[in-house]
């Protein structure tokens, strides 16, 4: 098959990895319980069919080039690992964590039977996203059950059909220039190293059992026709304002580019980073504020064809939010899961203290914060990531805690942004 250019999503990921440093983008993984009676031959046959269905699982860069990729003929084969004196679920969770940052070269996909009872699939994030993991898990389960699946659409054909014409390019650039006009970058607000220690990547997971947060969020969504993301983005914006004194800044979030019907059942990296402008007016009704953020998020979906490096070059305010010396990049993820998706095989869980994942070596003076909120009727799971000095995770965790405090105690109906921020239970470290 003829080689083809990297997609906008792939170019964006490589660009961000280049300025954030190694270890920011994890491999995408999924898992499923399997019968102990399944032979390695049966498993390999199913994996082969899965790989033949989805070209992304056989994609490889052309040498060390970051411009061109091609489809390989080889497909991955099952690896079996023996686990002694450890429960199968615990072994699976440990192995899944171990594979987060492992290079899968020369391929992009890896499959392993852990403890004889669970199948772990790991795919390079360059060719896969979180939605893809659900597709892979579902289809592999059906193949192992002997089902025949409808042929999958061609990833390469879809990408070649996605060429952006000059008119669409100009409209997207104009939208982002207008949306981000005069919006200053968030600079120097997160902790910085004192110079006597190395920066690190630190992560904290927290699991809160029960449906409390899910029920509060669902009530707000139903009452105000808002989205979970817009409500959480509003609360994150307020928390940053109260901690920094800044009323105008940019948040960041990944948006899906699965526009075509065929792409919704296709394995691939269909995610682009897009800015969310935050402009705080303390006298504005909170739900009006959330509504404006919802509109911004929808517009982000509509204007998500150009790659991040293209926008950086065309939209000065966006470029400054990533490339300014002292920039603080803060990204928000919000998911609402079904109960079936919350077990450890399908989704991470549990609570941890701060875990140092490794060094943090950005290309310039920059911090990276990621806040993840996953709601279900069974639990709320959060994951806070911070790249910077060791003590910086406390500030990132403080933002997360402020958001949950406001969400837990709030009947946000009829409240202004300022009154939501004035909760006496919030602890502010740097606010005005």
Short mmCIF file of C-alpha atoms in Angstrom, two decimals:
data_model
loop_
_atom_site.label_atom_id
_atom_site.label_comp_id
_atom_site.label_asym_id
_atom_site.label_seq_id
_atom_site.Cartn_x
_atom_site.Cartn_y
_atom_site.Cartn_z
CA UNK A 1 0.00 0.00 0.00
CA UNK A 2 1.27 3.48 -0.88
CA UNK A 3 2.62 5.61 1.97
CA UNK A 4 0.54 8.54 3.19
CA UNK A 5 1.08 11.67 5.27
CA UNK A 6 0.59 11.80 9.01
CA UNK A 7 -2.84 13.10 9.94
CA UNK A 8 -3.55 16.44 11.61
CA UNK A 9 -4.16 14.56 14.86
CA UNK A 10 -0.84 12.74 14.64
CA UNK A 11 1.11 15.87 13.76
CA UNK A 12 -0.50 17.62 16.71
CA UNK A 13 0.48 14.87 19.12
CA UNK A 14 4.09 14.84 17.92
CA UNK A 15 4.27 18.63 18.18
CA UNK A 16 2.93 18.67 21.75
CA UNK A 17 5.19 15.79 22.73
CA UNK A 18 8.09 17.83 21.38
CA UNK A 19 7.40 20.82 23.63
CA UNK A 20 6.10 18.91 26.67
CA UNK A 21 8.90 16.34 26.64
CA UNK A 22 8.78 12.52 26.76
CA UNK A 23 6.31 10.59 28.89
CA UNK A 24 3.28 12.87 28.55
CA UNK A 25 1.35 10.73 26.06
CA UNK A 26 0.65 7.21 27.30
CA UNK A 27 -0.08 4.16 25.21
CA UNK A 28 -3.80 3.41 24.95
CA UNK A 29 -4.81 0.15 26.63
CA UNK A 30 -7.85 -2.05 27.10
CA UNK A 31 -8.58 -5.35 28.77
CA UNK A 32 -11.05 -8.19 28.89
CA UNK A 33 -11.51 -11.42 30.83
CA UNK A 34 -10.95 -14.57 28.78
CA UNK A 35 -11.72 -18.24 29.25
CA UNK A 36 -8.81 -20.37 30.43
CA UNK A 37 -9.84 -22.90 27.79
CA UNK A 38 -8.87 -20.57 24.93
CA UNK A 39 -5.66 -21.68 23.26
CA UNK A 40 -2.91 -19.36 22.11
CA UNK A 41 -3.79 -20.33 18.54
CA UNK A 42 -7.41 -19.23 19.07
CA UNK A 43 -6.27 -15.91 20.54
CA UNK A 44 -3.77 -15.29 17.75
CA UNK A 45 -6.41 -16.01 15.12
CA UNK A 46 -8.75 -13.42 16.66
CA UNK A 47 -5.95 -10.83 16.98
CA UNK A 48 -4.99 -11.45 13.35
CA UNK A 49 -8.57 -10.84 12.19
CA UNK A 50 -8.74 -7.70 14.33
CA UNK A 51 -5.46 -6.38 12.90
CA UNK A 52 -6.55 -7.13 9.36
CA UNK A 53 -9.79 -5.21 9.98
CA UNK A 54 -8.09 -2.06 11.27
CA UNK A 55 -5.23 -0.61 9.26
CA UNK A 56 -4.17 1.57 12.20
CA UNK A 57 -2.96 -1.53 14.06
CA UNK A 58 -0.48 -2.14 11.24
CA UNK A 59 0.65 1.46 10.76
CA UNK A 60 4.31 2.41 11.08
CA UNK A 61 6.34 5.53 10.47
CA UNK A 62 8.57 5.40 7.41
CA UNK A 63 11.87 4.98 9.22
CA UNK A 64 12.42 7.79 11.70
CA UNK A 65 10.39 10.23 9.60
CA UNK A 66 7.75 12.25 11.38
CA UNK A 67 5.98 13.02 8.10
CA UNK A 68 5.07 9.78 6.33
CA UNK A 69 3.51 6.50 7.45
CA UNK A 70 2.65 3.23 5.77
CA UNK A 71 0.70 0.05 6.44
CA UNK A 72 2.77 -2.99 7.39
CA UNK A 73 1.90 -6.58 6.52
CA UNK A 74 2.92 -7.95 9.92
CA UNK A 75 0.35 -8.38 12.68
CA UNK A 76 1.06 -8.75 16.42
CA UNK A 77 0.95 -12.11 18.18
CA UNK A 78 -0.15 -12.98 21.69
CA UNK A 79 2.41 -13.01 24.49
CA UNK A 80 1.66 -15.05 27.62
CA UNK A 81 3.01 -13.98 31.00
CA UNK A 82 3.07 -16.18 34.09
CA UNK A 83 1.99 -14.46 37.31
CA UNK A 84 2.64 -16.20 40.62
CA UNK A 85 1.26 -15.35 44.06
CA UNK A 86 -0.87 -12.49 42.80
CA UNK A 87 -4.56 -12.11 42.02
CA UNK A 88 -5.35 -11.90 38.33
CA UNK A 89 -7.06 -8.50 38.57
CA UNK A 90 -4.18 -7.03 40.57
CA UNK A 91 -1.67 -8.51 38.13
CA UNK A 92 -3.59 -7.03 35.22
CA UNK A 93 -3.68 -3.55 36.79
CA UNK A 94 0.05 -3.67 37.56
CA UNK A 95 0.96 -4.86 34.07
CA UNK A 96 -1.28 -2.26 32.47
CA UNK A 97 0.52 0.50 34.36
CA UNK A 98 3.91 -0.94 33.39
CA UNK A 99 2.98 -0.72 29.70
CA UNK A 100 1.89 2.95 29.75
CA UNK A 101 5.15 4.36 28.38
CA UNK A 102 6.80 1.31 26.81
CA UNK A 103 7.84 1.63 23.17
CA UNK A 104 5.99 -0.89 21.00
CA UNK A 105 8.34 -0.47 18.02
CA UNK A 106 8.65 -1.77 15.39
CA UNK A 107 4.89 -2.27 15.65
CA UNK A 108 2.18 -0.16 17.27
CA UNK A 109 0.10 -2.85 19.01
CA UNK A 110 0.84 -5.46 21.67
CA UNK A 111 -1.35 -8.19 23.17
CA UNK A 112 -0.60 -10.17 26.32
CA UNK A 113 -2.45 -12.76 28.39
CA UNK A 114 -1.92 -11.83 32.05
CA UNK A 115 -2.30 -14.50 34.69
CA UNK A 116 -4.13 -16.78 32.28
CA UNK A 117 -7.43 -14.95 32.79
CA UNK A 118 -7.19 -11.47 31.28
CA UNK A 119 -6.15 -10.23 27.88
CA UNK A 120 -4.32 -6.90 27.81
CA UNK A 121 -4.18 -4.88 24.60
CA UNK A 122 -1.80 -1.93 24.26
CA UNK A 123 -1.72 0.42 21.26
CA UNK A 124 0.52 3.40 20.56
CA UNK A 125 -1.40 6.64 21.16
CA UNK A 126 -0.14 7.94 17.82
CA UNK A 127 -2.56 5.57 16.06
CA UNK A 128 -5.29 5.17 18.67
CA UNK A 129 -7.44 7.06 21.17
CA UNK A 130 -9.68 6.25 24.12
CA UNK A 131 -12.73 5.60 21.94
CA UNK A 132 -10.68 3.14 19.90
CA UNK A 133 -9.97 1.06 23.00
CA UNK A 134 -13.70 0.43 23.40
CA UNK A 135 -13.99 -0.59 19.74
CA UNK A 136 -11.05 -2.99 20.06
CA UNK A 137 -12.35 -4.57 23.25
CA UNK A 138 -15.84 -5.07 21.84
CA UNK A 139 -14.72 -6.44 18.48
CA UNK A 140 -12.08 -8.75 19.93
CA UNK A 141 -14.66 -10.19 22.32
CA UNK A 142 -17.03 -10.84 19.45
CA UNK A 143 -14.30 -12.44 17.35
CA UNK A 144 -13.34 -14.74 20.22
CA UNK A 145 -17.01 -15.71 20.47
CA UNK A 146 -16.95 -16.77 16.82
CA UNK A 147 -18.94 -13.87 15.37
CA UNK A 148 -18.39 -12.65 11.83
CA UNK A 149 -18.06 -8.87 11.67
CA UNK A 150 -18.95 -6.49 8.88
CA UNK A 151 -15.87 -5.20 7.01
CA UNK A 152 -14.34 -2.08 8.54
CA UNK A 153 -13.82 1.09 6.53
CA UNK A 154 -10.34 2.01 5.34
CA UNK A 155 -8.41 4.40 7.60
CA UNK A 156 -6.12 5.48 4.77
CA UNK A 157 -9.01 6.17 2.40
CA UNK A 158 -10.76 8.26 5.04
CA UNK A 159 -7.65 10.34 5.71
CA UNK A 160 -6.98 10.95 2.02
CA UNK A 161 -10.57 12.16 1.64
CA UNK A 162 -10.11 14.62 4.52
CA UNK A 163 -7.96 17.10 2.65
CA UNK A 164 -8.71 20.63 3.91
CA UNK A 165 -9.29 23.16 1.14
CA UNK A 166 -8.10 26.76 1.33
CA UNK A 167 -11.57 28.09 2.14
CA UNK A 168 -12.07 25.78 5.12
CA UNK A 169 -8.55 26.57 6.34
CA UNK A 170 -9.19 30.32 6.20
CA UNK A 171 -12.53 30.00 8.03
CA UNK A 172 -11.00 27.95 10.83
CA UNK A 173 -8.09 30.35 11.30
CA UNK A 174 -10.46 33.33 11.35
CA UNK A 175 -12.68 31.65 13.96
CA UNK A 176 -9.81 31.05 16.36
CA UNK A 177 -8.31 34.50 15.82
CA UNK A 178 -11.67 36.04 16.70
CA UNK A 179 -12.35 33.69 19.63
CA UNK A 180 -8.95 34.17 21.27
CA UNK A 181 -8.48 37.86 20.41
CA UNK A 182 -6.53 39.69 23.14
CA UNK A 183 -6.66 36.65 25.46
CA UNK A 184 -3.37 36.58 27.38
CA UNK A 185 -1.57 33.30 28.06
CA UNK A 186 -1.66 31.79 31.53
CA UNK A 187 1.92 32.43 32.62
CA UNK A 188 3.82 31.88 35.86
CA UNK A 189 0.81 30.78 37.94
CA UNK A 190 1.81 27.20 38.75
CA UNK A 191 4.83 26.42 40.98
CA UNK A 192 8.29 26.61 39.43
CA UNK A 193 11.50 24.83 40.38
CA UNK A 194 13.89 26.62 42.69
CA UNK A 195 16.77 25.41 40.56
CA UNK A 196 18.17 22.88 43.01
CA UNK A 197 16.01 19.93 41.95
CA UNK A 198 14.87 18.28 38.75
CA UNK A 199 11.30 18.60 37.52
CA UNK A 200 9.16 15.46 37.52
CA UNK A 201 5.90 14.06 36.19
CA UNK A 202 3.60 13.35 39.13
CA UNK A 203 0.14 11.79 39.19
CA UNK A 204 -2.56 11.36 41.83
CA UNK A 205 -5.62 9.11 41.43
CA UNK A 206 -8.67 9.43 43.64
CA UNK A 207 -11.83 7.32 43.74
CA UNK A 208 -14.96 8.44 45.60
CA UNK A 209 -17.56 5.70 45.90
CA UNK A 210 -21.25 6.29 45.40
CA UNK A 211 -23.48 8.25 43.05
CA UNK A 212 -23.43 11.60 44.86
CA UNK A 213 -21.37 13.62 42.39
CA UNK A 214 -22.96 11.88 39.42
CA UNK A 215 -26.44 12.76 40.68
CA UNK A 216 -25.56 16.42 41.27
CA UNK A 217 -24.05 16.72 37.81
CA UNK A 218 -26.97 14.94 36.16
CA UNK A 219 -29.41 17.28 37.90
CA UNK A 220 -27.58 20.35 36.60
CA UNK A 221 -27.40 18.93 33.09
CA UNK A 222 -31.11 18.09 33.00
CA UNK A 223 -32.28 21.33 34.62
CA UNK A 224 -30.20 23.70 32.54
CA UNK A 225 -29.65 21.70 29.34
CA UNK A 226 -25.95 22.08 29.91
CA UNK A 227 -23.21 19.55 29.26
CA UNK A 228 -21.04 17.94 31.93
CA UNK A 229 -17.98 19.47 30.28
CA UNK A 230 -19.30 23.05 30.33
CA UNK A 231 -20.18 22.82 34.04
CA UNK A 232 -16.78 21.38 34.99
CA UNK A 233 -14.94 23.88 32.75
CA UNK A 234 -16.77 26.70 34.50
CA UNK A 235 -15.80 25.41 37.93
CA UNK A 236 -12.17 24.88 36.88
CA UNK A 237 -12.09 28.42 35.51
CA UNK A 238 -13.42 29.80 38.80
CA UNK A 239 -10.90 27.78 40.83
CA UNK A 240 -7.99 29.11 38.76
CA UNK A 241 -9.33 32.67 39.00
CA UNK A 242 -9.60 32.54 42.78
CA UNK A 243 -6.13 31.01 43.12
CA UNK A 244 -4.35 33.27 40.65
CA UNK A 245 -6.37 36.46 40.40
CA UNK A 246 -6.48 36.02 36.63
CA UNK A 247 -9.88 36.58 34.98
CA UNK A 248 -8.87 35.85 31.39
CA UNK A 249 -6.88 32.84 30.25
CA UNK A 250 -7.03 29.71 28.11
CA UNK A 251 -7.88 26.16 29.14
CA UNK A 252 -7.23 23.28 26.77
CA UNK A 253 -9.21 20.14 26.02
CA UNK A 254 -9.09 17.23 23.56
CA UNK A 255 -11.97 17.17 21.07
CA UNK A 256 -13.12 14.29 18.89
CA UNK A 257 -12.70 14.53 15.12
CA UNK A 258 -14.93 11.53 14.37
CA UNK A 259 -17.12 13.49 11.98
CA UNK A 260 -17.97 10.81 9.42
CA UNK A 261 -20.17 7.81 10.18
CA UNK A 262 -17.35 5.46 9.15
CA UNK A 263 -14.91 7.04 11.60
CA UNK A 264 -17.13 6.26 14.60
CA UNK A 265 -16.37 2.54 14.33
CA UNK A 266 -12.78 2.92 13.19
CA UNK A 267 -9.61 2.49 15.24
CA UNK A 268 -7.37 5.54 15.00
CA UNK A 269 -6.22 8.73 16.67
CA UNK A 270 -9.21 11.03 16.16
CA UNK A 271 -8.42 13.63 18.84
CA UNK A 272 -7.20 17.21 18.49
CA UNK A 273 -6.28 19.63 21.25
CA UNK A 274 -8.35 22.81 21.21
CA UNK A 275 -8.44 25.94 23.41
CA UNK A 276 -11.33 26.94 25.65
CA UNK A 277 -11.33 30.71 26.33
CA UNK A 278 -12.09 31.66 29.94
CA UNK A 279 -13.35 35.18 30.61
CA UNK A 280 -14.55 35.62 34.19
CA UNK A 281 -17.31 38.11 35.04
CA UNK A 282 -18.10 37.77 38.78
CA UNK A 283 -21.59 39.24 38.27
CA UNK A 284 -22.60 36.81 35.51
CA UNK A 285 -25.05 34.02 36.32
CA UNK A 286 -23.04 30.82 36.60
CA UNK A 287 -25.24 28.85 34.22
CA UNK A 288 -24.93 31.63 31.63
CA UNK A 289 -21.17 31.35 32.07
CA UNK A 290 -21.39 27.58 31.58
CA UNK A 291 -23.57 28.13 28.53
CA UNK A 292 -20.94 30.33 26.93
CA UNK A 293 -18.33 27.66 27.58
CA UNK A 294 -20.65 25.09 26.04
CA UNK A 295 -20.88 27.22 22.90
CA UNK A 296 -17.08 27.51 22.86
CA UNK A 297 -16.76 23.74 23.15
CA UNK A 298 -19.22 23.15 20.30
CA UNK A 299 -17.36 25.67 18.14
CA UNK A 300 -14.16 23.84 19.00
CA UNK A 301 -15.69 20.68 17.58
CA UNK A 302 -16.80 22.50 14.44
CA UNK A 303 -13.38 24.05 13.91
CA UNK A 304 -11.13 21.05 14.41
CA UNK A 305 -9.55 20.26 11.08
CA UNK A 306 -6.22 22.06 11.28
CA UNK A 307 -3.38 20.64 13.34
CA UNK A 308 -2.12 22.25 16.53
CA UNK A 309 1.16 23.44 14.92
CA UNK A 310 -0.80 25.05 12.08
CA UNK A 311 -2.95 26.98 14.57
CA UNK A 312 0.09 27.92 16.64
CA UNK A 313 1.57 29.60 13.56
CA UNK A 314 -1.68 31.29 12.47
CA UNK A 315 -3.24 32.38 15.79
CA UNK A 316 -0.82 34.40 17.96
CA UNK A 317 -2.77 34.05 21.22
CA UNK A 318 -2.92 30.28 20.85
CA UNK A 319 0.78 30.10 20.09
CA UNK A 320 1.57 32.13 23.21
CA UNK A 321 -0.54 29.81 25.39
CA UNK A 322 1.88 27.00 24.48
CA UNK A 323 5.17 28.66 23.62
CA UNK A 324 5.44 31.67 25.94
CA UNK A 325 8.23 31.44 28.51
CA UNK A 326 6.62 30.49 31.82
CA UNK A 327 3.42 29.19 30.18
CA UNK A 328 1.08 27.04 32.27
CA UNK A 329 -0.79 24.51 30.13
CA UNK A 330 -3.92 23.21 31.90
CA UNK A 331 -6.00 20.55 30.14
CA UNK A 332 -9.45 19.31 31.19
CA UNK A 333 -11.02 15.89 30.49
CA UNK A 334 -14.62 15.07 31.50
CA UNK A 335 -16.26 11.65 30.97
CA UNK A 336 -19.56 10.16 32.08
CA UNK A 337 -19.28 6.36 32.09
CA UNK A 338 -21.73 3.51 32.31
CA UNK A 339 -21.40 1.27 35.35
CA UNK A 340 -20.24 -1.55 33.10
CA UNK A 341 -17.17 0.48 32.13
CA UNK A 342 -15.91 1.17 35.64
CA UNK A 343 -14.24 -2.12 36.59
CA UNK A 344 -10.45 -2.23 36.67
CA UNK A 345 -10.18 -4.13 33.39
CA UNK A 346 -12.04 -1.42 31.49
CA UNK A 347 -11.06 1.72 33.37
CA UNK A 348 -8.44 2.70 35.96
CA UNK A 349 -9.64 3.02 39.53
CA UNK A 350 -8.54 3.28 43.12
CA UNK A 351 -6.82 6.02 45.08
CA UNK A 352 -3.14 6.78 45.40
CA UNK A 353 -0.90 9.36 46.91
CA UNK A 354 1.40 11.32 44.60
CA UNK A 355 3.23 8.90 42.29
CA UNK A 356 6.33 10.14 40.47
CA UNK A 357 6.23 8.76 36.92
CA UNK A 358 9.63 10.06 35.83
CA UNK A 359 11.43 13.20 34.81
CA UNK A 360 9.80 16.21 33.16
CA UNK A 361 11.91 17.86 30.46
CA UNK A 362 9.90 20.39 28.44
CA UNK A 363 11.43 22.33 25.59
CA UNK A 364 11.13 25.66 27.45
CA UNK A 365 9.91 27.10 30.76
CA UNK A 366 6.52 25.38 30.87
CA UNK A 367 4.30 23.42 33.26
CA UNK A 368 1.67 20.87 32.25
CA UNK A 369 -1.43 20.13 34.34
CA UNK A 370 -4.11 17.60 33.40
CA UNK A 371 -7.38 17.26 35.32
CA UNK A 372 -9.56 14.22 34.58
CA UNK A 373 -13.06 13.69 35.99
CA UNK A 374 -14.90 10.41 35.26
CA UNK A 375 -18.44 10.22 36.64
CA UNK A 376 -20.65 7.16 37.00
CA UNK A 377 -23.47 6.06 39.29
CA UNK A 378 -20.97 3.78 41.01
CA UNK A 379 -18.14 6.24 41.64
CA UNK A 380 -16.28 9.40 40.76
CA UNK A 381 -12.73 8.79 39.58
CA UNK A 382 -10.29 11.67 39.20
CA UNK A 383 -6.72 11.77 37.96
CA UNK A 384 -4.50 14.80 38.46
CA UNK A 385 -1.22 15.09 36.57
CA UNK A 386 1.44 17.75 36.96
CA UNK A 387 4.70 18.22 35.09
CA UNK A 388 7.02 20.55 36.98
CA UNK A 389 8.55 20.69 40.48
CA UNK A 390 7.55 17.99 42.96
CA UNK A 391 5.58 20.42 45.09
CA UNK A 392 3.48 21.53 42.11
CA UNK A 393 1.14 18.54 42.33
CA UNK A 394 -0.30 20.06 45.53
CA UNK A 395 -1.43 23.15 43.61
CA UNK A 396 -2.93 21.03 40.82
CA UNK A 397 -4.69 18.87 43.41
CA UNK A 398 -5.94 22.04 45.06
CA UNK A 399 -7.69 23.08 41.84
CA UNK A 400 -9.31 19.64 41.63
CA UNK A 401 -10.42 19.81 45.28
CA UNK A 402 -11.90 23.29 44.80
CA UNK A 403 -13.92 22.04 41.82
CA UNK A 404 -15.37 19.16 43.82
CA UNK A 405 -16.12 21.42 46.79
CA UNK A 406 -18.07 23.81 44.58
CA UNK A 407 -19.88 20.96 42.84
CA UNK A 408 -20.70 19.11 46.05
CA UNK A 409 -22.07 22.09 47.94
CA UNK A 410 -23.67 23.98 45.14
CA UNK A 411 -27.14 24.52 43.98
CA UNK A 412 -25.65 26.50 41.14
CA UNK A 413 -29.06 27.65 39.93
CA UNK A 414 -29.43 31.42 40.30
CA UNK A 415 -25.91 31.96 41.60
CA UNK A 416 -23.41 34.36 40.11
CA UNK A 417 -19.89 33.32 39.26
CA UNK A 418 -18.66 35.39 42.18
CA UNK A 419 -21.02 33.81 44.70
CA UNK A 420 -20.07 30.31 43.56
CA UNK A 421 -16.44 31.25 44.16
CA UNK A 422 -17.13 32.64 47.64
CA UNK A 423 -17.80 29.29 49.33
CA UNK A 424 -16.34 29.48 52.86
CA UNK A 425 -15.12 25.87 52.57
CA UNK A 426 -12.71 26.67 49.73
CA UNK A 427 -9.04 27.14 50.51
CA UNK A 428 -7.24 29.59 48.26
CA UNK A 429 -3.50 29.79 48.17
CA UNK A 430 -2.86 32.80 45.96
CA UNK A 431 -6.16 34.50 45.13
CA UNK A 432 -7.03 38.18 45.40
#
